[in-house]
Structure formats: structure tokens, C-alpha cells
Amino acid sequence: MLNIILFGPPGAGKGTQSAFLVEHFGLVHLSTGDIFRANIKGETELGKLAQSYMDQGKLVPDDVTISMLESEVDNHPTAKGFIFDGFPRTTAQADALDAFLNGRNAPIACMLALDVDEDELKARLLARAETSGRPDDANPTVIQKRIDVYNAETAPVAGHYAEQGKYTGVDGIGTIEEITERLCAAVPSE
Ligand code: ADP
């Protein structure tokens, strides 16, 4: 199994790059943001709960997010591996993911972290709002809140994987192809 965490702040390009990595390595893409948005669209109970946090730029509570993610993994028993996009976003989520995957003898191989400065992130999110229809991209106050939450709660997750020797930072500025090449080169060979 090849399990990769694609990490980085909102607007860093995780969704875009996931599509290329999925293709290249034959993995299953699990984006917690996409799963929450699908639940909002389907008007499920989980969607209603998630929306109340997402609209404010806050994180959905760990217990809800962790159990959702674990059942998504279990729904793909034949996967060659996963790209985790937008998860783990807290150290509690990272601990839960490690315990879960280690219990299945399929630990995280690496965390690839896209590095993009804050001004560029804000510009990208506002530009994405034009086409994404995402309310959390269209509002500068919500964008700032997401970046603040990232710095306070999510950035420490990088240290968690750096301690395990699994962290690689990748320059997230450049063309989509250039960044894909940098990411592919950073994936350890099995
Ligand atoms: P972005 O990376 O651009 O912020 P995502 O689609 O990954 O977008 O996430 C959108 C929102 O979904 C987040 O702001 C948060 O409210 C919620 N969310 C996504 N992943 C998680 C997670 N792992 N834990 C808690 N909340 C999450």
C-alpha cells in the first residue's frame, strides 16, 4: 500500500495536484472537504452539521471527521493506497489516522506539503470563488479565519510527521506540471 498525505494551507493546490497523483500512482483520493460538500448537497445529517462549521471557516469536530474518514477507507478494501487531502488537520486526527493505518499494516508513507505564501493563497481562493460556487471561498473574513485556523491547529501536524521522518516540503509556486513533477519526485519508492 502507498498512503500519502497531501498537506498545505487552503488554496495551496491540494485538490488539483491530487488528481495527477491519483492517476500517476493508481491511488484512491479521499478529500474530507469534498466528502463534506457531497453530504451538504445530499442534505444528510452529517452535511447539516458540517456546513455550520464550514460556513464560518472552522474545523468540523474531530470525532465526526475521524469516523467519517475511517469508514471511507474501509469502503475501499481493494485500494492500492490513498491520497489523504485535507486530513489530518489536527494532531488528534493524525494520531487517530496513524493508529488506524498501523492497525491495518498500511502506515503513512509520506507527507508532501505544498508551500505557498499567504498573499498568493488569498488571491487563489478569491479567484476560485468565481467558479467553485464555494461560499467559504467568496468571503475574505472566512478566508482569513481558515488561514488562521490552519496556522493554529493544522500547521503542527507537519511536525508530527517530520518527527517520523516522513515530511517533505515542496514549493507550491509554479505551473501545475512543475509542481506535479516536484511531488512525484518526493514520493519514496516502494
Ligand atoms: P481548503 O483546503 O481549501 O480549506 P477543503 O475542501 O479541504 O478546503 O475544506 C473545506 C472545509 O471543510 C474546511 O474549512 C473545514 O471546515 C472542513 N474540513 C475539511 N477537512 C476537515 C478536517 N480534516 N477536519 C475538520 N474539518 C475539515
mmCIF file of C-alpha atoms and ligand atoms in Angstrom, residues 10-11 14 32-34 36-37 53-54 58-60 65 86-87 89 93 125 128 134 136 146, ligand 1:
data_model
loop_
_atom_site.group_PDB
_atom_site.id
_atom_site.type_symbol
_atom_site.label_atom_id
_atom_site.label_comp_id
_atom_site.label_asym_id
_atom_site.label_seq_id
_atom_site.Cartn_x
_atom_site.Cartn_y
_atom_site.Cartn_z
ATOM 1 C CA PRO A 10 -6.336 26.339 1.983
ATOM 2 C CA GLY A 11 -5.717 27.264 -1.651
ATOM 3 C CA LYS A 14 -4.059 20.030 -2.931
ATOM 4 C CA THR A 32 -12.591 15.356 3.585
ATOM 5 C CA GLY A 33 -13.711 18.738 2.183
ATOM 6 C CA ASP A 34 -15.199 17.025 -0.907
ATOM 7 C CA PHE A 36 -18.438 17.094 3.469
ATOM 8 C CA ARG A 37 -19.590 19.076 0.401
ATOM 9 C CA TYR A 53 -18.674 24.854 10.794
ATOM 10 C CA MET A 54 -17.525 25.219 7.183
ATOM 11 C CA LYS A 58 -13.965 26.486 11.410
ATOM 12 C CA LEU A 59 -12.979 22.820 11.539
ATOM 13 C CA VAL A 60 -15.653 20.157 11.782
ATOM 14 C CA THR A 65 -14.346 13.780 10.882
ATOM 15 C CA GLY A 86 -7.441 17.848 3.855
ATOM 16 C CA PHE A 87 -6.895 15.162 6.502
ATOM 17 C CA ARG A 89 -5.957 18.685 10.022
ATOM 18 C CA GLN A 93 -6.678 13.431 13.660
ATOM 19 C CA LEU A 125 -9.123 31.397 -3.133
ATOM 20 C CA ARG A 128 -11.508 30.059 -7.264
ATOM 21 C CA ARG A 134 -17.992 27.675 -2.605
ATOM 22 C CA ASP A 136 -16.188 29.776 2.041
ATOM 23 C CA ARG A 146 -9.445 29.397 7.546
HETATM 24 P P1 ADP B 1 -9.500 24.091 1.770
HETATM 25 O O1 ADP B 1 -8.282 23.213 1.894
HETATM 26 O O2 ADP B 1 -9.489 24.936 0.554
HETATM 27 O O3 ADP B 1 -9.814 24.870 3.032
HETATM 28 P P2 ADP B 1 -11.295 21.788 1.997
HETATM 29 O O4 ADP B 1 -12.252 21.427 0.937
HETATM 30 O O5 ADP B 1 -10.184 20.841 2.305
HETATM 31 O O6 ADP B 1 -10.768 23.204 1.551
HETATM 32 O O7 ADP B 1 -12.081 22.049 3.388
HETATM 33 C C1 ADP B 1 -13.198 22.889 3.452
HETATM 34 C C2 ADP B 1 -13.730 22.922 4.891
HETATM 35 O O8 ADP B 1 -14.178 21.601 5.279
HETATM 36 C C3 ADP B 1 -12.739 23.321 5.986
HETATM 37 O O9 ADP B 1 -12.626 24.726 6.110
HETATM 38 C C4 ADP B 1 -13.376 22.653 7.221
HETATM 39 O O10 ADP B 1 -14.493 23.406 7.692
HETATM 40 C C5 ADP B 1 -13.918 21.359 6.662
HETATM 41 N N1 ADP B 1 -12.925 20.268 6.769
HETATM 42 C C6 ADP B 1 -12.280 19.660 5.733
HETATM 43 N N2 ADP B 1 -11.424 18.724 6.194
HETATM 44 C C7 ADP B 1 -11.517 18.744 7.545
HETATM 45 C C8 ADP B 1 -10.869 18.039 8.591
HETATM 46 N N3 ADP B 1 -9.935 17.094 8.341
HETATM 47 N N4 ADP B 1 -11.205 18.327 9.881
HETATM 48 C C9 ADP B 1 -12.124 19.238 10.150
HETATM 49 N N5 ADP B 1 -12.764 19.974 9.221
HETATM 50 C C10 ADP B 1 -12.472 19.734 7.918
#
